[in-house]
Coordinates of C-alpha atoms in Angstrom, one line a residue:
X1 CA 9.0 73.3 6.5
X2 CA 5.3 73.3 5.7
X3 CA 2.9 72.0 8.3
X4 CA 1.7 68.8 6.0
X5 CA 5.6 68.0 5.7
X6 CA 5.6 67.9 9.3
X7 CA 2.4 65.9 9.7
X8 CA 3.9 63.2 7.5
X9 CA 7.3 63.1 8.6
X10 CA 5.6 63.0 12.2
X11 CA 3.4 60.1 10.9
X12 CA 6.3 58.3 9.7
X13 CA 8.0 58.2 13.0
X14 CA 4.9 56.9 15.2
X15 CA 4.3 54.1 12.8
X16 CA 8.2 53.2 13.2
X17 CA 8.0 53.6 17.3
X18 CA 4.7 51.4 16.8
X19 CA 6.7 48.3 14.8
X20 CA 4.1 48.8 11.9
X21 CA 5.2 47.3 8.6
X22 CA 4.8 49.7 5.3
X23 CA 2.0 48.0 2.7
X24 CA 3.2 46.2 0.1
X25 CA 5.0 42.9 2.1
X26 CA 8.8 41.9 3.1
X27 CA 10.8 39.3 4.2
X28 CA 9.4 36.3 6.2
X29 CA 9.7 37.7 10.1
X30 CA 12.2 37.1 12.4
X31 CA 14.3 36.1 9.0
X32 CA 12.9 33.0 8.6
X33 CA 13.4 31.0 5.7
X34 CA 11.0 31.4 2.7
X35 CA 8.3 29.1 2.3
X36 CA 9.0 25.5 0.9
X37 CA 8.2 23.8 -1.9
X38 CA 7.3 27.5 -3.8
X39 CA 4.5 29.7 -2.8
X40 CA 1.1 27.8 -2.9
X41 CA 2.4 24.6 -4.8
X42 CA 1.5 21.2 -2.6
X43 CA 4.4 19.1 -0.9
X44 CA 6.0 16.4 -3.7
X45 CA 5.0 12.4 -2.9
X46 CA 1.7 10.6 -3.6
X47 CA -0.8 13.8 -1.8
X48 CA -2.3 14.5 -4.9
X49 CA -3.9 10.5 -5.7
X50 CA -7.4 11.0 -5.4
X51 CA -9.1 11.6 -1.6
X52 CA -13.0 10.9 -0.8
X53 CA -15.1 13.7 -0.5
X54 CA -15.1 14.3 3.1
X55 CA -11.1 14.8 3.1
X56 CA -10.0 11.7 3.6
X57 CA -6.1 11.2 4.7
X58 CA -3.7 9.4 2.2
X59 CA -2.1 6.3 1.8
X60 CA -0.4 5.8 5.4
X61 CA -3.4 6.2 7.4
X62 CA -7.1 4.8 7.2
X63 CA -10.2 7.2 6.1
X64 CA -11.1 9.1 9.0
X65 CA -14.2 7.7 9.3
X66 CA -13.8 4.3 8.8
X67 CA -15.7 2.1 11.1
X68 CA -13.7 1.0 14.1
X69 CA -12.5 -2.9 13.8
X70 CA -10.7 -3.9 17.0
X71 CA -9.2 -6.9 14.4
X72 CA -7.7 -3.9 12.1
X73 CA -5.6 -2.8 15.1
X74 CA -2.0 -4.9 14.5
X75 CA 0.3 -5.5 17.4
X76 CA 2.9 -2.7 18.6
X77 CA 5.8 -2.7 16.2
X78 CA 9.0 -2.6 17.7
X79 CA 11.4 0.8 16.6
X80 CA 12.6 0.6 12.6
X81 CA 16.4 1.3 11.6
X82 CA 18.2 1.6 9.1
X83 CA 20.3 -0.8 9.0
X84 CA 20.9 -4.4 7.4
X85 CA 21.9 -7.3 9.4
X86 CA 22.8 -10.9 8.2
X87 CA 20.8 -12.5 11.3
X88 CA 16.8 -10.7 9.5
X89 CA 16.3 -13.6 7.7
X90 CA 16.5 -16.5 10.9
X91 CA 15.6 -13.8 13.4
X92 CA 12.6 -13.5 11.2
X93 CA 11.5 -16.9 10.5
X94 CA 10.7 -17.4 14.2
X95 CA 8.1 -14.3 14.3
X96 CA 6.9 -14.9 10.7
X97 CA 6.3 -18.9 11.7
X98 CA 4.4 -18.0 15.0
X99 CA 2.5 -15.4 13.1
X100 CA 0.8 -18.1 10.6
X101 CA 0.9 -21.2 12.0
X102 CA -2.9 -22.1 12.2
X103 CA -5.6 -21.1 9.4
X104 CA -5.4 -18.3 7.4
X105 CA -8.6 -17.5 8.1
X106 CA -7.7 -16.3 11.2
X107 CA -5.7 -13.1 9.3
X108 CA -9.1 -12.0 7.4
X109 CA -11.0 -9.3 9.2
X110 CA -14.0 -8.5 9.6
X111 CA -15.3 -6.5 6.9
X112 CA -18.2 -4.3 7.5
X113 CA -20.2 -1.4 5.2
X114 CA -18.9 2.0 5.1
X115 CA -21.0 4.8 5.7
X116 CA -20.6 6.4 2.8
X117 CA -20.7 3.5 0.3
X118 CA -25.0 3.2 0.9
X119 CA -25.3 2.9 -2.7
X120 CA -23.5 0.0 -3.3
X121 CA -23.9 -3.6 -1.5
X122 CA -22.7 -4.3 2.1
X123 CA -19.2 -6.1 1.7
X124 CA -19.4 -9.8 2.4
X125 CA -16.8 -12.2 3.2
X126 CA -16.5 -15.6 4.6
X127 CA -13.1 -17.6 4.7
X128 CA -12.7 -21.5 5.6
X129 CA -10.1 -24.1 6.0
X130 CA -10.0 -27.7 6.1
X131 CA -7.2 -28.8 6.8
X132 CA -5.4 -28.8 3.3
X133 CA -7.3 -26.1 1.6
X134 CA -8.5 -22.3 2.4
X135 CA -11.5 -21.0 1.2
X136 CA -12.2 -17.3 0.3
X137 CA -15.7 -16.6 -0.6
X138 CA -16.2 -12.4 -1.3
X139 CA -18.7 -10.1 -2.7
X140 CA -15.3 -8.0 -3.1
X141 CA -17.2 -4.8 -2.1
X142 CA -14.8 -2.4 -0.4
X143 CA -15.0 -1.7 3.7
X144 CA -13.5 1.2 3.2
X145 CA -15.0 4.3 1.6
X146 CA -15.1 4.0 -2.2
X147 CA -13.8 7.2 -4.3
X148 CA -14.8 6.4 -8.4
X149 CA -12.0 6.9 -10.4
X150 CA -13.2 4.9 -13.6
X151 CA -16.0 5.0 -15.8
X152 CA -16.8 1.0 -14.2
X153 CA -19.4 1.3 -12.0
X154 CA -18.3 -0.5 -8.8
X155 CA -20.4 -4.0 -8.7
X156 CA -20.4 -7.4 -6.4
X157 CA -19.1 -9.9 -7.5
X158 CA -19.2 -13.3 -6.6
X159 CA -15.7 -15.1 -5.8
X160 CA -14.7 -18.1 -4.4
X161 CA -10.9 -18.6 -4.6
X162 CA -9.3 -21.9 -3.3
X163 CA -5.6 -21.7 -2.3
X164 CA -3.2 -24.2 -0.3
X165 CA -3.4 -24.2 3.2
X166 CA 0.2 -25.7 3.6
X167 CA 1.9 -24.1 0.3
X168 CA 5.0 -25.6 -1.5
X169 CA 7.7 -24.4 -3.5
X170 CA 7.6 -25.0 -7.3
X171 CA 10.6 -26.2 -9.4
X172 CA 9.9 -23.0 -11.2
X173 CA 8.9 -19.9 -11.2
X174 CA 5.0 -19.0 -12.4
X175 CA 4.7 -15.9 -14.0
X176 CA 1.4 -13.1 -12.3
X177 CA -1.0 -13.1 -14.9
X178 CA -1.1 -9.6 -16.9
X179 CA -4.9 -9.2 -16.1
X180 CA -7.5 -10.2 -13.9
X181 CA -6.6 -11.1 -9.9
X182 CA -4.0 -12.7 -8.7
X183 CA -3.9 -12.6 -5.0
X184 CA -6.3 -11.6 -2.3
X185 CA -5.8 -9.0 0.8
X186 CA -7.2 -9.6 3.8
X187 CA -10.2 -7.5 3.4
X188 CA -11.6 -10.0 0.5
X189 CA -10.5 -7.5 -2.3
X190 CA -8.6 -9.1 -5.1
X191 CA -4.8 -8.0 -6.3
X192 CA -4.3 -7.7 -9.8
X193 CA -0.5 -7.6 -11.0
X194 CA 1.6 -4.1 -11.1
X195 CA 0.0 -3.5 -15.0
X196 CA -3.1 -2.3 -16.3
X197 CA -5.0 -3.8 -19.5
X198 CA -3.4 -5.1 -22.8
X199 CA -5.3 -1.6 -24.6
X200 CA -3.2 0.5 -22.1
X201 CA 0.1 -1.3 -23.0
X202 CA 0.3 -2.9 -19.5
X203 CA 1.6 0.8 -18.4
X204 CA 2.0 0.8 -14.5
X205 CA -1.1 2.5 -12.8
X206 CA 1.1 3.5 -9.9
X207 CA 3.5 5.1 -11.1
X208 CA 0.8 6.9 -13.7
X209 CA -1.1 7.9 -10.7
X210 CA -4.5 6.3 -11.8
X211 CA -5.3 4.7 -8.2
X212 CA -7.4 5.7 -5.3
X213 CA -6.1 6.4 -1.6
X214 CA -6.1 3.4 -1.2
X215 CA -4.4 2.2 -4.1
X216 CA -7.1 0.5 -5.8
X217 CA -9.6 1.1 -9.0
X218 CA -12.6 -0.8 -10.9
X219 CA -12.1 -3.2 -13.9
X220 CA -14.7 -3.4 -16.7
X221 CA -17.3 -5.5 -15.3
X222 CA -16.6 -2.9 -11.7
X223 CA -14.4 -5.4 -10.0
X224 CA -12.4 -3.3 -7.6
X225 CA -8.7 -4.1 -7.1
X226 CA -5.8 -3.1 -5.6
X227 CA -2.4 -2.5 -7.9
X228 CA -0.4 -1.6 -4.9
X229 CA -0.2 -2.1 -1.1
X230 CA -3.4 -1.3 0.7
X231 CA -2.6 0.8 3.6
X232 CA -6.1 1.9 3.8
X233 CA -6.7 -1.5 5.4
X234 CA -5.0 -1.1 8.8
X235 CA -4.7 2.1 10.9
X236 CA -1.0 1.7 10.7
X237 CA 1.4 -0.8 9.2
X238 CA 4.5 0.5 10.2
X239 CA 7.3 -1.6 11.7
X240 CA 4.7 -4.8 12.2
X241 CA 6.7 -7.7 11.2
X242 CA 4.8 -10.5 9.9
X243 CA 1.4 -8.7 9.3
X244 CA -0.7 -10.6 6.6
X245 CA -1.8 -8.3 4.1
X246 CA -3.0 -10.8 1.8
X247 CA -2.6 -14.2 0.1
X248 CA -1.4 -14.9 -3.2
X249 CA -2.8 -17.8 -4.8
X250 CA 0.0 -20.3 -4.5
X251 CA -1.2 -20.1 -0.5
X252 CA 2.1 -17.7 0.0
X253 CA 1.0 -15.1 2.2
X254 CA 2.0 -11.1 1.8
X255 CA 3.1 -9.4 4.5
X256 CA 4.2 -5.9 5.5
X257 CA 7.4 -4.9 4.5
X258 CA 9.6 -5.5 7.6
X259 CA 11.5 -7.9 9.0
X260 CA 13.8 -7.9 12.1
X261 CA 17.0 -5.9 12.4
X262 CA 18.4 -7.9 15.8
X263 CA 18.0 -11.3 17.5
X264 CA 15.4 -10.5 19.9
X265 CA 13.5 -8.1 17.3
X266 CA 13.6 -5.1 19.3
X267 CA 14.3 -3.4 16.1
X268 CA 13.1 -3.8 12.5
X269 CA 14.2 -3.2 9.1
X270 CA 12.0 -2.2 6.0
X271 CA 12.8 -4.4 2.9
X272 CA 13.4 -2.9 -0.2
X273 CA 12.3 -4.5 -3.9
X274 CA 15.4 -6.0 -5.8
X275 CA 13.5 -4.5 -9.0
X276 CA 14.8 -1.2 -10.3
X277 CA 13.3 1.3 -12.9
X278 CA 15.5 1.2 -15.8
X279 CA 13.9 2.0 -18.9
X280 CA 11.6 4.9 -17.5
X281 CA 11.0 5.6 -22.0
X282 CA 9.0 2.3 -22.3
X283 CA 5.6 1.9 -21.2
X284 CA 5.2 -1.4 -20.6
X285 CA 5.9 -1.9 -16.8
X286 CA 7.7 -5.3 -16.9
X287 CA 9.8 -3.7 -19.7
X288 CA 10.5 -0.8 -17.9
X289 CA 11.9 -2.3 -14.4
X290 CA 14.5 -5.0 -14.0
X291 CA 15.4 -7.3 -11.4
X292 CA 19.1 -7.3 -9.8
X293 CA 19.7 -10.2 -8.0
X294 CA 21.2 -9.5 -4.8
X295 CA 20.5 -6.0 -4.3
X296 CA 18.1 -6.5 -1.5
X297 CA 17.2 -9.8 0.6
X298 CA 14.2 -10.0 -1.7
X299 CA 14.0 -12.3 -4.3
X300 CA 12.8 -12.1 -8.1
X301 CA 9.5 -12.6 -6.9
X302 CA 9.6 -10.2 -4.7
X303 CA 9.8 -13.0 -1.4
X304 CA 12.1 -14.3 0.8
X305 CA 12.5 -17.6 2.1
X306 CA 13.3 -17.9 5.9
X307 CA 15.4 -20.3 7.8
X308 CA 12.7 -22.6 8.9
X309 CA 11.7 -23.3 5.2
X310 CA 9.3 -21.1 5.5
X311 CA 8.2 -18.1 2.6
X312 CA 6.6 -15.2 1.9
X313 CA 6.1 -12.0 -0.5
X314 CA 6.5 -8.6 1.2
X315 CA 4.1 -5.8 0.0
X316 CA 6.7 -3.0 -1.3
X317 CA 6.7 0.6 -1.6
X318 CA 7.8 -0.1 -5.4
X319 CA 7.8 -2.2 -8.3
X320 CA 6.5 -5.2 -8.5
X321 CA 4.7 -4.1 -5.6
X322 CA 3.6 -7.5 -4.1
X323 CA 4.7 -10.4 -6.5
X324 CA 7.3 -10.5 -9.2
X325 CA 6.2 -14.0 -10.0
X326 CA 4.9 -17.2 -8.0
X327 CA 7.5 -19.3 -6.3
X328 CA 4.8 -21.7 -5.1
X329 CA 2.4 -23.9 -6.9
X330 CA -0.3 -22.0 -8.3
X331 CA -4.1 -23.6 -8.4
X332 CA -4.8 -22.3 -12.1
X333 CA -8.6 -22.2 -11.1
X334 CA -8.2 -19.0 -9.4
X335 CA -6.5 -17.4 -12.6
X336 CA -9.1 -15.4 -14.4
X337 CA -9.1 -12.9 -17.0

């Protein structure tokens, strides 16, 4: 055998006492499972909706660096399940009522600048009651860092929206207006409806992917907005039953979507819209999703009404997002285009 035979069948058999890998790759180690999702591609959901500069986490969790509001902190929430149970809606009612007797002022935080939004105005707010009316008065400047997505330059604006203080039903429904706001969170950022502009065939902006981390974008004229629940507003939402979110104009308010699971609310449920996708071909987004009575305890306007009287819209993980329609009186004022 020549000597360089040797020298590389000797080198061979070092590197294989030694545990050394030959170049080139191999199987995961250990035979573990191969890497998910395909090599390099980004995990399926909402991770790719636009972040803020410095890294910003997504939907579930506030910016990083948001400034710290003790009022943004909401209660403990007691452990979710699965599970339905007939007793939600009365078991509910009793948390729901506590929760908002009193003004609704008393939901609104306190909204302070960003550090990162210098450019733009500080966020104002100021909300009032008098005994049959609430007040909001907003600049509708974000508190949370703003990520431009449109070509509308963000801009203040200068709101005043008057809604019920003590609500009531309607004999009929009101249908969300197509464009302009039509609800207010907590923050003093207006809702628009789940569609975007008439020139855009009222497609759905979620479901296009066209919003923020914090589902929100500017209008023409740069009126920010949300189109779909604000997470961005509270560190976490998750299990709080009965956390205002926002008001609809019909003095409703929207909460976060949970309600309790058992009689002493130990456990809570996440409520489902009773609006499916059912023409995905169509653009329009009231064309393309219909509501089936009965297939959650939500109604067609995306609300349930408790045993005490008492109502409210639920801020959804899907279509119509926070209202189908208006099951209370609606003060037309606050309907702009």
């Amino acid at each position: 055998m020549k000597r360089s035979t040797k020298l590389l069948l000797l080198t061979l058999l070092l590197l294989t006492a030694l545990g050394c890998a030959p170049p080139g790759g191999g199987p995961p180690p250990n035979g573990g499972p191969p890497p998910q999702n395909g090599a390099g591609q980004p995990p399926q959901g909402n991770q790719n909706r636009p972040q803020p500069q410095n890294n910003q986490p997504p939907p579930a969790q506030a910016p990083s660096n948001q400034p710290e509001q003790p009022a943004q902190q909401p209660a403990a929430a007691a452990q979710q399940t699965s599970g339905s149970s007939a007793a939600t809606v009365a078991d509910t009612a009793a948390s729901i009522t506590a929760n908002l007797n009193g003004c609704a002022a008393e939901h609104f935080i306190a909204v302070q600048p960003h550090p990162n939004n210098s450019a733009y105005p500080d966020p104002q707010l100021n909300v009032s009651c008098n005994g049959t009316e609430v007040t909001i008065q907003t600049n509708n400047i974000p508190n949370f860092e703003f990520v431009p997505l449109t070509p509308n330059n963000l801009a203040a604006q200068n709101f005043t929206f008057t809604i019920p203080q003590n609500p009531t039903k309607a004999t009929r429904f009101t249908d969300v207006p197509l464009g302009g706001p039509s609800a207010v969170a907590v923050n003093g950022l207006v809702i628009f409806g789940p569609t975007e502009a008439p020139n855009d065939g009222y497609r759905d902006p979620y479901l296009d992917n066209i919003l923020d981390y914090c589902n929100g974008h500017t209008a023409p004229g740069g009126i920010y907005h949300f189109h779909a629940r604000p997470d961005c507003i509270y560190t976490n939402i998750d299990g709080n039953v009965g956390l205002v979110l926002g008001y609809a104009f019909d003095g409703y308010p929207i909460l976060a979507p949970y309600i309790c699971a058992d009689a002493n609310c130990t456990s809570v449920k996440e409520v489902q819209s009773s609006w499916q996708l059912t023409n995905p071909e169509v653009n329009n987004a009231w064309e393309k999703h219909s509501y089936i009575e009965g297939l959650s305890e939500l109604d067609q306007c995306n609300g349930m009404e408790f045993a005490d009287g008492s109502y409210a819209y639920f801020a959804t993980d899907s279509f119509p997002y926070f209202m189908g329609c208006y099951r209370g009186v609606v003060n037309q004022r606050n309907i702009r285009p």
